[in-house]
XYZ file of C-alpha atoms in Angstrom:
715
model
C -60.071 -37.888 25.942
C -63.703 -36.774 25.764
C -64.656 -33.334 24.714
C -66.907 -32.694 27.663
C -64.374 -33.963 30.148
C -60.940 -32.599 29.183
C -60.965 -31.199 25.675
C -64.336 -29.469 25.743
C -65.573 -26.019 26.541
C -66.237 -26.699 30.221
C -62.533 -27.065 31.123
C -61.396 -24.434 33.642
C -58.124 -22.531 33.486
C -56.826 -24.426 36.541
C -57.702 -27.791 34.976
C -55.919 -26.856 31.766
C -52.884 -25.578 33.702
C -52.586 -28.892 35.569
C -52.963 -30.824 32.316
C -50.267 -28.776 30.584
C -47.764 -29.135 33.449
C -48.329 -32.906 33.574
C -48.017 -33.098 29.778
C -44.607 -31.356 29.771
C -43.348 -33.331 32.799
C -43.914 -36.642 30.972
C -41.149 -35.719 28.480
C -39.078 -33.075 30.285
C -36.333 -32.832 27.638
C -38.618 -32.415 24.656
C -39.681 -29.192 22.949
C -43.368 -29.161 22.003
C -44.933 -27.035 19.287
C -48.466 -25.706 19.625
C -49.584 -28.386 17.179
C -48.009 -31.134 19.340
C -49.761 -29.786 22.434
C -53.186 -29.317 20.835
C -53.023 -32.831 19.382
C -51.632 -34.424 22.562
C -54.323 -32.883 24.801
C -57.112 -33.096 22.186
C -57.690 -29.352 22.317
C -59.826 -29.085 19.215
C -61.817 -25.921 19.806
C -60.522 -22.430 19.158
C -61.326 -21.103 22.686
C -59.413 -23.959 24.325
C -56.416 -23.456 22.036
C -56.320 -19.745 22.841
C -56.656 -20.475 26.578
C -53.779 -22.992 26.351
C -51.540 -20.401 24.675
C -52.358 -17.890 27.430
C -51.651 -20.466 30.142
C -48.296 -21.437 28.592
C -47.311 -17.781 28.439
C -48.081 -17.444 32.160
C -46.182 -20.639 32.944
C -43.164 -19.245 31.057
C -43.549 -15.995 32.994
C -43.398 -18.029 36.204
C -40.355 -20.009 34.923
C -42.236 -23.305 34.868
C -41.802 -23.450 31.070
C -39.169 -21.977 28.772
C -40.159 -20.422 25.460
C -38.017 -21.896 22.649
C -39.663 -20.126 19.693
C -42.814 -18.065 19.229
C -44.791 -21.299 18.838
C -42.960 -23.832 21.009
C -42.101 -24.448 24.672
C -40.152 -26.878 26.808
C -40.108 -27.626 30.543
C -37.749 -25.289 32.418
C -35.241 -27.710 33.947
C -32.856 -24.971 35.016
C -35.039 -23.795 37.817
C -34.038 -20.547 39.412
C -30.294 -20.835 38.736
C -28.769 -20.408 35.280
C -25.391 -19.839 33.646
C -24.705 -17.634 30.667
C -23.243 -14.364 29.406
C -23.474 -10.978 31.095
C -24.193 -8.028 28.813
C -23.243 -4.650 30.257
C -24.872 -1.519 28.858
C -23.674 2.053 29.271
C -27.235 2.976 30.227
C -27.112 0.645 33.260
C -29.806 -1.587 31.740
C -27.643 -4.686 31.946
C -28.889 -8.121 30.940
C -28.129 -11.828 31.114
C -28.241 -14.247 28.150
C -28.749 -17.899 29.226
C -26.550 -20.565 27.616
C -27.848 -22.668 24.777
C -31.321 -21.206 24.339
C -33.153 -18.692 22.219
C -34.641 -17.142 25.332
C -34.768 -13.359 25.450
C -32.242 -11.525 27.584
C -33.090 -11.144 31.287
C -32.716 -7.771 32.987
C -30.003 -7.351 35.645
C -30.002 -4.131 37.656
C -26.598 -2.569 38.369
C -27.008 -3.221 42.103
C -27.443 -6.945 41.303
C -24.619 -7.226 38.750
C -21.755 -8.084 41.129
C -19.943 -5.602 38.848
C -19.596 -8.165 36.075
C -18.169 -6.816 32.814
C -19.505 -7.174 29.293
C -19.007 -10.728 28.006
C -18.214 -12.310 31.397
C -19.638 -15.783 32.022
C -21.784 -15.655 35.129
C -24.177 -17.672 37.259
C -27.453 -15.960 38.147
C -30.473 -16.643 40.315
C -33.888 -15.563 39.125
C -35.598 -13.061 41.396
C -39.152 -13.540 42.589
C -41.499 -12.266 39.889
C -43.664 -9.272 40.716
C -46.977 -8.757 38.959
C -46.692 -6.776 35.739
C -42.881 -6.537 36.020
C -40.204 -7.917 33.699
C -38.081 -10.923 34.636
C -35.040 -10.007 36.714
C -31.925 -11.895 37.744
C -29.164 -11.326 40.274
C -25.552 -12.352 39.556
C -24.367 -14.743 42.261
C -20.998 -15.770 40.812
C -18.628 -14.634 38.064
C -17.452 -17.878 36.469
C -15.012 -16.540 33.873
C -13.784 -13.090 32.942
C -13.867 -12.327 29.233
C -10.990 -9.882 29.537
C -8.271 -9.197 32.061
C -6.301 -6.628 30.052
C -7.519 -3.154 29.138
C -6.210 -0.099 27.314
C -6.431 3.336 28.871
C -4.778 6.584 29.844
C -2.761 6.939 33.057
C -3.904 9.626 35.477
C -1.754 10.327 38.520
C -3.304 12.425 41.266
C -1.294 12.932 44.435
C -0.201 9.431 45.444
C -2.852 7.566 43.481
C -2.560 6.371 39.880
C -5.482 5.022 37.925
C -6.260 4.007 34.353
C -9.538 4.854 32.639
C -10.313 1.987 30.197
C -11.257 3.192 26.706
C -14.134 1.909 24.617
C -15.182 -0.521 27.329
C -18.300 -0.828 29.437
C -16.242 -0.875 32.630
C -18.059 0.498 35.655
C -15.027 2.113 37.289
C -11.375 3.056 36.769
C -8.543 0.639 37.482
C -6.300 1.634 40.394
C -2.585 1.033 39.765
C -0.147 1.094 42.707
C 2.871 3.248 41.904
C 5.184 0.242 42.105
C 3.090 -1.353 39.329
C 3.266 1.613 36.923
C 6.607 0.322 35.591
C 7.784 3.794 34.504
C 4.458 4.835 32.955
C 3.917 8.578 33.266
C 0.867 10.796 33.533
C -1.066 10.921 30.221
C 0.591 7.771 28.841
C -1.546 5.250 26.986
C -0.917 1.825 28.499
C -2.099 -1.760 28.580
C -3.062 -2.645 32.135
C -3.674 -6.149 33.491
C -6.141 -6.670 36.329
C -4.506 -8.434 39.285
C -7.360 -8.102 41.771
C -11.097 -7.926 41.163
C -13.284 -6.276 43.831
C -15.226 -8.454 46.245
C -17.729 -5.712 47.055
C -18.718 -2.203 45.973
C -16.216 -0.545 48.327
C -13.216 -2.296 46.784
C -11.298 -1.158 43.706
C -10.194 -2.970 40.564
C -6.423 -3.212 40.988
C -4.067 -3.568 38.039
C -0.508 -3.336 36.814
C 0.898 -1.794 33.635
C 2.174 -4.459 31.232
C 2.953 -2.253 28.206
C 3.442 1.456 27.575
C 2.058 2.437 24.154
C 3.199 6.066 24.210
C 1.861 9.537 24.910
C -1.868 10.059 24.569
C -2.677 11.934 21.356
C 0.351 10.668 19.409
C -0.834 9.051 16.159
C 1.127 5.793 16.529
C 0.095 5.526 20.162
C -3.589 5.915 19.345
C -3.536 3.397 16.489
C -1.691 0.871 18.671
C -4.187 1.546 21.466
C -7.110 0.677 19.165
C -5.450 -2.603 18.194
C -4.574 -3.454 21.800
C -8.131 -2.690 22.916
C -9.358 -5.557 20.723
C -6.459 -7.860 21.568
C -5.015 -7.443 18.072
C -1.251 -7.467 17.411
C 0.569 -4.279 16.468
C 4.025 -5.827 16.059
C 5.176 -9.029 14.348
C 6.873 -11.723 16.466
C 10.594 -11.761 15.797
C 10.758 -15.532 15.215
C 8.052 -15.293 12.529
C 9.905 -12.462 10.764
C 13.103 -14.505 10.888
C 11.343 -17.545 9.415
C 9.954 -15.402 6.586
C 13.381 -13.936 5.849
C 14.738 -17.453 5.300
C 12.202 -18.275 2.561
C 13.734 -18.254 -0.902
C 12.015 -16.231 -3.628
C 13.670 -18.329 -6.341
C 11.402 -20.116 -8.802
C 13.021 -23.502 -9.426
C 13.133 -25.507 -12.679
C 10.725 -27.963 -11.014
C 8.268 -25.115 -10.390
C 8.327 -24.118 -14.056
C 7.965 -27.724 -15.186
C 4.841 -28.506 -13.165
C 2.999 -25.219 -13.797
C 1.124 -23.739 -16.739
C 3.107 -20.832 -18.175
C 1.313 -17.477 -18.598
C 4.399 -15.266 -18.738
C 3.799 -14.297 -22.387
C 0.056 -13.604 -21.946
C -1.116 -10.042 -21.233
C -1.585 -9.790 -17.461
C -2.315 -6.844 -15.185
C -3.276 -5.930 -11.636
C -5.843 -3.244 -10.715
C -5.677 -2.037 -7.112
C -5.934 1.073 -4.906
C -3.165 3.629 -5.458
C -1.532 2.851 -2.082
C -1.721 -0.950 -2.315
C 1.422 -3.039 -1.798
C 0.049 -6.579 -1.542
C -1.174 -7.482 -5.026
C -2.863 -10.848 -4.504
C -4.907 -11.007 -7.716
C -4.215 -10.403 -11.403
C -6.165 -10.804 -14.640
C -4.878 -12.126 -17.952
C -6.557 -11.855 -21.350
C -5.954 -13.821 -24.537
C -8.113 -13.725 -27.701
C -8.881 -17.201 -29.037
C -10.339 -18.338 -32.334
C -14.099 -18.354 -33.031
C -14.607 -15.086 -31.146
C -13.755 -16.596 -27.754
C -11.663 -15.102 -24.978
C -9.475 -16.753 -22.359
C -9.573 -14.838 -19.062
C -7.250 -15.944 -16.283
C -7.925 -15.044 -12.648
C -4.489 -15.442 -11.087
C -4.133 -15.514 -7.297
C -0.904 -15.317 -5.300
C 0.167 -18.871 -4.436
C 0.624 -18.251 -0.702
C 0.231 -21.924 0.243
C 3.330 -22.762 -1.839
C 5.433 -20.686 0.570
C 3.475 -20.960 3.840
C 3.398 -24.601 4.839
C 0.636 -25.870 7.118
C 1.784 -26.076 10.736
C 4.822 -23.831 10.241
C 5.515 -20.950 12.606
C 4.347 -18.500 9.882
C 1.168 -20.490 9.319
C 0.339 -20.606 13.036
C 0.690 -16.827 13.312
C -1.410 -16.271 10.170
C -4.060 -18.646 11.477
C -4.210 -16.788 14.783
C -4.569 -13.417 13.047
C -6.928 -14.823 10.368
C -7.070 -11.504 8.498
C -5.152 -8.354 7.708
C -6.413 -5.242 9.478
C -6.855 -1.971 7.608
C -6.747 1.046 9.891
C -7.037 4.538 8.441
C -3.305 5.109 8.117
C -1.765 1.627 8.097
C -2.194 -2.047 7.348
C -1.510 -4.704 9.974
C -0.761 -7.634 7.655
C -1.697 -11.237 8.262
C 1.639 -12.351 6.784
C 5.150 -10.960 7.384
C 6.098 -8.111 5.040
C 8.628 -10.196 3.084
C 5.805 -12.493 2.011
C 2.837 -10.138 1.626
C 4.647 -7.252 -0.098
C 7.471 -9.021 -1.921
C 7.605 -12.788 -2.479
C 3.863 -13.471 -2.879
C 2.760 -10.067 -4.185
C 2.060 -10.118 -7.947
C 4.246 -7.117 -8.672
C 4.723 -5.881 -12.276
C 7.629 -7.177 -14.390
C 8.404 -9.964 -11.896
C 7.829 -13.678 -12.403
C 5.440 -14.975 -9.753
C 3.795 -18.244 -8.737
C -0.001 -18.220 -8.838
C -3.020 -20.462 -8.412
C -5.341 -19.692 -11.283
C -8.862 -20.201 -12.551
C -8.804 -19.888 -16.344
C -12.085 -19.296 -18.181
C -12.952 -19.701 -21.855
C -15.713 -17.161 -22.519
C -17.869 -15.907 -25.348
C -18.242 -12.239 -26.196
C -21.427 -12.340 -24.075
C -19.473 -13.529 -21.012
C -20.859 -17.065 -21.187
C -18.387 -19.540 -19.667
C -17.821 -22.359 -22.154
C -15.076 -24.076 -20.195
C -12.725 -23.526 -17.247
C -9.735 -25.102 -15.556
C -7.907 -24.757 -12.228
C -4.131 -24.691 -12.510
C -0.983 -23.790 -10.632
C 0.731 -21.255 -12.869
C 3.661 -18.910 -13.303
C 2.822 -15.376 -14.467
C 4.443 -12.029 -15.185
C 2.307 -8.913 -14.777
C 2.755 -6.437 -17.636
C 1.191 -3.480 -15.879
C 0.142 -2.367 -12.420
C -2.980 -0.174 -12.784
C -4.462 1.936 -10.032
C -8.263 2.047 -9.993
C -8.072 5.640 -11.229
C -5.837 4.710 -14.196
C -8.064 1.817 -15.247
C -11.161 3.994 -14.812
C -9.698 6.618 -17.154
C -9.245 3.974 -19.881
C -12.821 2.721 -19.394
C -14.074 6.314 -19.686
C -12.386 6.679 -23.085
C -9.003 8.218 -22.325
C -6.007 6.940 -24.266
C -3.339 4.884 -22.582
C -1.323 1.674 -22.549
C -3.402 -1.536 -22.862
C -6.615 0.445 -23.381
C -8.171 -2.263 -25.602
C -7.387 -5.082 -23.152
C -8.826 -3.231 -20.155
C -11.991 -2.324 -22.063
C -12.453 -5.913 -23.256
C -12.229 -7.110 -19.655
C -14.779 -4.445 -18.606
C -17.066 -5.456 -21.491
C -17.117 -9.035 -20.137
C -17.338 -8.000 -16.457
C -20.302 -5.707 -17.112
C -22.267 -8.600 -18.610
C -21.348 -10.881 -15.705
C -22.641 -8.177 -13.367
C -25.912 -7.745 -15.266
C -26.544 -11.500 -15.204
C -25.830 -11.662 -11.487
C -28.497 -9.087 -10.710
C -30.930 -10.750 -13.114
C -30.438 -13.929 -11.074
C -31.362 -12.205 -7.813
C -28.229 -10.621 -6.308
C -28.901 -7.700 -3.958
C -27.735 -4.267 -5.201
C -25.987 -2.805 -2.186
C -23.268 -0.297 -3.138
C -22.175 1.155 0.196
C -19.847 4.152 0.311
C -16.729 3.923 2.473
C -15.225 6.816 4.445
C -11.648 7.714 3.539
C -9.113 10.263 4.781
C -6.175 12.119 3.288
C -3.433 11.969 5.926
C -0.359 14.213 6.201
C 3.147 13.009 7.112
C 2.336 13.236 10.838
C -0.777 11.088 10.483
C -3.127 14.070 10.863
C -6.262 13.935 8.660
C -6.526 16.927 6.302
C -9.582 15.790 4.325
C -12.333 13.218 4.690
C -14.624 11.950 1.944
C -16.628 8.942 0.767
C -15.002 6.538 -1.668
C -17.358 5.724 -4.533
C -17.033 2.375 -6.293
C -16.721 2.865 -10.070
C -16.416 0.596 -13.099
C -12.739 -0.289 -12.503
C -13.603 -1.595 -9.014
C -16.522 -3.565 -10.418
C -14.367 -5.032 -13.187
C -12.097 -6.708 -10.656
C -15.002 -7.621 -8.366
C -16.937 -9.537 -11.025
C -14.035 -11.766 -12.041
C -13.176 -12.464 -8.393
C -16.822 -13.403 -7.720
C -16.807 -15.687 -10.764
C -13.634 -17.456 -9.629
C -14.885 -17.849 -6.047
C -18.226 -19.242 -7.168
C -16.685 -21.595 -9.735
C -14.222 -23.295 -7.382
C -16.924 -23.582 -4.691
C -19.273 -25.313 -7.152
C -16.492 -27.676 -8.232
C -16.371 -29.122 -4.702
C -19.864 -28.570 -3.329
C -21.991 -29.367 -6.373
C -21.941 -33.150 -6.576
C -23.987 -35.651 -8.515
C -27.029 -37.227 -6.919
C -25.927 -39.826 -4.377
C -22.417 -38.353 -4.205
C -20.835 -36.698 -1.188
C -19.252 -33.259 -1.201
C -15.776 -32.882 0.230
C -14.977 -30.489 3.061
C -14.480 -26.873 2.006
C -14.827 -23.543 3.847
C -17.713 -21.662 2.244
C -18.632 -18.009 2.544
C -22.285 -18.210 3.541
C -24.983 -15.563 3.884
C -28.410 -16.442 5.272
C -31.758 -15.051 4.125
C -32.837 -11.740 5.716
C -34.606 -11.643 9.048
C -38.330 -11.790 8.194
C -39.415 -9.598 11.105
C -36.899 -6.917 10.135
C -37.981 -7.126 6.495
C -41.578 -6.580 7.568
C -40.438 -3.615 9.673
C -38.691 -2.222 6.582
C -41.831 -2.775 4.499
C -43.994 -0.916 7.021
C -41.409 1.847 7.392
C -41.029 2.719 3.686
C -44.777 3.050 3.149
C -44.618 6.578 4.594
C -42.250 7.511 1.730
C -44.540 5.999 -0.891
C -42.556 2.792 -1.541
C -43.603 -0.859 -1.466
C -41.707 -4.073 -0.692
C -42.627 -7.738 -1.009
C -41.814 -9.846 2.042
C -43.628 -13.016 0.973
C -43.188 -15.252 -2.053
C -40.137 -16.784 -3.691
C -36.638 -15.666 -2.793
C -36.079 -14.192 -6.253
C -39.364 -12.256 -6.108
C -38.444 -10.731 -2.736
C -34.950 -9.839 -3.968
C -36.304 -8.261 -7.169
C -38.633 -6.170 -5.040
C -35.761 -5.147 -2.744
C -33.549 -4.226 -5.716
C -36.358 -2.181 -7.238
C -36.622 -0.290 -3.955
C -32.842 0.321 -3.804
C -32.940 1.593 -7.406
C -35.962 3.834 -6.829
C -34.379 5.621 -3.859
C -31.153 6.548 -5.681
C -30.526 10.270 -5.360
C -33.537 10.827 -3.091
C -33.187 12.495 0.302
C -34.374 9.308 1.997
C -31.787 7.101 0.202
C -29.284 6.666 3.045
C -32.064 6.326 5.565
C -33.768 3.464 3.729
C -30.441 1.800 2.837
C -29.522 1.855 6.541
C -32.800 0.244 7.582
C -32.532 -2.322 4.756
C -28.986 -3.259 5.812
C -30.213 -3.926 9.338
C -32.517 -6.597 7.927
C -29.592 -8.412 6.306
C -27.780 -11.228 8.082
C -23.977 -11.121 8.410
C -21.898 -13.238 6.056
C -19.546 -15.745 7.703
C -17.427 -18.825 7.032
C -18.618 -22.403 7.465
C -18.099 -25.861 5.997
C -21.895 -26.270 6.123
C -23.057 -24.611 2.927
C -26.370 -22.726 2.794
C -25.479 -20.512 -0.163
C -24.944 -16.769 -0.298
C -28.211 -14.829 -0.307
C -26.762 -11.398 -1.102
C -24.886 -12.654 -4.176
C -27.631 -15.136 -5.159
C -25.048 -17.938 -5.394
C -25.821 -21.490 -4.272
C -22.095 -22.101 -3.758
C -19.542 -19.469 -2.847
C -16.144 -19.432 -1.160
C -13.158 -17.131 -0.692
C -10.286 -18.134 -2.992
C -8.976 -14.800 -4.255
C -7.195 -13.088 -1.321
C -4.862 -15.505 0.504
C -2.373 -12.735 1.322
C -4.915 -11.022 3.571
C -7.473 -13.737 4.514
C -6.671 -17.095 6.098
C -9.805 -18.889 4.786
C -8.512 -18.340 1.228
C -5.275 -20.093 2.169
C -7.291 -22.993 3.608
C -9.271 -23.205 0.368
C -6.066 -23.242 -1.723
C -4.637 -26.105 0.334
C -7.804 -28.171 0.110
C -8.233 -27.617 -3.628
C -4.618 -28.719 -4.193
C -5.205 -31.759 -1.963
C -8.308 -32.783 -3.903
C -6.627 -32.174 -7.285
C -3.941 -34.607 -6.162
C -6.568 -37.247 -5.300
C -6.630 -36.665 -1.542
C -9.510 -37.656 0.711
C -11.949 -35.200 2.228
C -10.485 -33.205 5.111
C -11.801 -33.318 8.683
C -14.954 -31.191 8.694
C -14.884 -30.292 12.409
C -11.285 -29.071 12.218
C -12.158 -26.712 9.384
C -15.444 -25.626 10.948
C -13.502 -24.546 14.044
C -11.101 -22.596 11.809
C -14.069 -21.046 9.980
C -15.635 -19.936 13.249
C -12.338 -18.408 14.415
C -11.905 -16.613 11.070
C -15.450 -15.212 11.256
C -14.825 -13.981 14.801
C -11.520 -12.333 13.875
C -13.075 -10.695 10.816
C -15.665 -9.098 13.092
C -13.042 -7.924 15.601
C -10.890 -6.465 12.806
C -13.855 -4.563 11.355
C -14.609 -3.116 14.813
C -11.002 -1.911 15.125
C -11.160 -0.431 11.614
C -14.369 1.446 12.507
C -12.755 2.771 15.682
C -9.772 4.102 13.708
C -12.215 5.907 11.408
C -14.033 7.368 14.442
C -10.744 8.535 15.933
C -9.611 10.271 12.741
C -13.055 11.789 12.272
C -12.970 13.350 15.754
C -9.360 14.446 15.228
C -10.335 16.094 11.924
C -13.321 17.910 13.468
C -11.358 19.369 16.405
C -10.527 22.409 14.267
C -14.233 23.157 13.687
C -15.496 23.465 17.289
C -18.067 26.250 17.460
C -18.743 26.204 13.704
C -22.133 25.414 12.124
C -22.895 22.910 9.355
C -25.866 21.584 7.404
C -26.488 17.962 8.357
C -29.113 15.242 8.410
C -30.190 12.781 11.088
C -28.325 9.525 10.443
C -29.326 7.580 13.563
C -31.864 7.664 16.365
C -31.424 6.082 19.799
C -33.068 6.292 23.193
C -30.215 8.520 24.387
C -30.094 11.015 21.500
C -29.847 11.549 17.756
C -26.870 11.071 15.453
C -26.295 13.675 12.748
C -24.066 13.401 9.682
C -22.583 16.593 8.251
C -23.515 16.902 4.565
C -20.205 18.506 3.560
C -17.716 15.980 4.952
C -19.846 13.056 6.220
C -18.535 13.285 9.808
C -21.054 11.999 12.336
C -21.721 13.231 15.865
C -24.437 12.993 18.482
C -26.935 15.424 19.955
C -27.494 13.983 23.468
C -31.045 13.622 24.741
C -30.252 16.040 27.571
C -29.820 18.823 24.997
C -33.275 18.230 23.503
C -34.837 20.179 26.335
C -37.867 21.698 24.605
C -39.988 18.629 25.362
C -39.967 15.156 26.921
C -38.982 12.850 24.038
C -39.880 9.188 23.683
C -38.009 6.744 21.444
C -40.113 5.112 18.711
C -37.858 2.224 17.747
C -40.100 0.875 15.003
C -40.247 4.189 13.143
C -36.666 5.286 13.926
C -37.660 8.584 15.507
C -37.917 10.570 18.741
C -41.355 12.066 19.401
C -42.100 14.848 21.878
C -44.806 13.910 24.360
C -46.388 17.390 24.684
C -45.662 19.291 21.489
C -45.431 16.186 19.270
C -42.224 17.512 17.725
C -40.489 14.659 15.901
C -36.902 13.852 14.938
C -36.699 11.115 12.284
C -33.941 9.424 10.300
C -33.137 11.564 7.261
C -34.438 14.880 8.618
C -32.403 17.931 7.560
C -30.916 19.847 10.518
C -28.436 22.624 11.201
C -25.860 21.722 13.850
C -22.987 23.335 15.716
C -19.900 21.351 16.745
C -19.923 21.521 20.552
C -17.107 19.153 21.550
C -14.623 16.656 20.101
C -13.583 14.111 22.739
C -10.655 12.276 21.216
C -10.287 9.827 24.133
C -13.887 8.654 23.744
C -13.765 9.056 19.940
C -16.950 11.044 20.206
C -18.295 14.202 18.552
C -20.965 16.229 20.344
C -23.287 18.479 18.352
C -26.040 20.869 19.369
C -29.021 21.638 17.173
C -29.189 25.142 15.786
C -32.389 24.573 13.828
C -34.402 21.803 12.223
């Protein structure tokens, strides 16, 4: 193709547009990068390349092309009709996410939503594009409802009963005919099932009550309502309980014969003061030549829970235990999680153990994986172990301090190798006998917590390497890994630009270890500073979420090339899967089906996310319940979050968080600066930024919405 004819400077925009369309139509299923296009059309001058990029952007705007990444496009074969997921927003700025692409979300106005709910699968038609307007779509069909059951409070007015769904982006209440209330009374919390969706805006959502949770405001009712809202169980199926009750706790002569015996070796557990399911223990034995033998002993759940059994199917479905503020919803029936499997003191227990031979400098000289029988000598709470580490006298003081001496060196080496230093505080409550919160505070992780953590990390990494790290030319066997991808580069650059105003620097280019060292230096530098929580929050947003997969990419946050979850099978199903596979491979078994375990990994990741959302909601509920007694009172606080609809403030004294709605910031017209996490007044240039100190008054505590409303007293 000659320069003067098609690739040269004399080519018009229309000529180039025609060329590009023809080029994409030749291979309609292929994605082309800029480099492919420039080479294919012989666009070898800078002006022509820039013109081509502009033309492709316009073609994508007109739905002729689809943008795949920032530097690649493909022909839009979907035309004006697409299928995907509807995303409902409380603000009314709904959107549509097309299936199977990295395309940005497409705006759907409320009037064009067909009243689809968040997560529904829908079919849309693209609307005609207006100049200088964003892309818009109209929902033409709801293909599949994500949910048909909702949790809410019954309101009966005259002859009409309706349920207001909680925590859901539902556009209207659900009408329940009186015959379908099934004895539910006014102010009851219920689960309601939709039996009729509206065909037009004049129709109602019609439902029927399928479960009565109790009176609104009752502690058990509210906790059950949170679980039901996320489709999580709040009772155990009777047949599963019965199956668990039939399991014998007896350790047979055959069990003793085929296991390594640790009953005479010092062994202890270190857990929270209210823990009942002790799924990990540590043993310590001093060897000759200044070496130590440290055993990481894990409850042998897979010995009792056989794959495919009724207990296993229920555990697989749950995938994780759920920790609400005042209760645990266990993955396994109580007989297993709190009694048979739990490594309780002075009881002989079956375990699956990783035993390390270590130097005084915590260098691992050798290790082995064994099924064992143990007997814990002492159950320590974190507080009791911490007291020994801090120098107080007590039983097994020397053993605990030796374990901490080794753990501290493991921790130091981990950070030297590039692990990220995130120590996030967790909100906790003291609850009275009625479930009412009487105090809230942040739990701080101390040395005793870190002691346990380091040995669990070592065991998890070691067993993962034993399967995943194979010799050149070899093939790794299937194993569920705990993976964590590298941070989002754009968000890291946003963090870098954001912290400059506080006088900090951050590397976002270079080797992974160099970037992590820079990030850790930042996290160290901000300790104790007023901007600490602010910068930690922004840094966390740059991090990807950890998940389970049989396709290993390593764990960025821990700086491990191989990592799995082996140490908590009582409360996490992936750990049970790992135990079964390790036993299978120790016995010479072939590699397991990768797709089967990838599906289980995906389900476990999803359930972990749902459980964490329920746990956060229980914290919100208790926080609002706690703050009800302080309505009208003033507190010192700081801005902990900024959104287009208002600012979030965290009270310095008790860490409770509430919102100052935008409507109450009436001294100016405020605009949201997303990049700099602030609201800025248009006229007076007054600014509200993350971390700013404020004085607030508690205006309202809406327990149904789990929402605290504050008003600003002064900045």
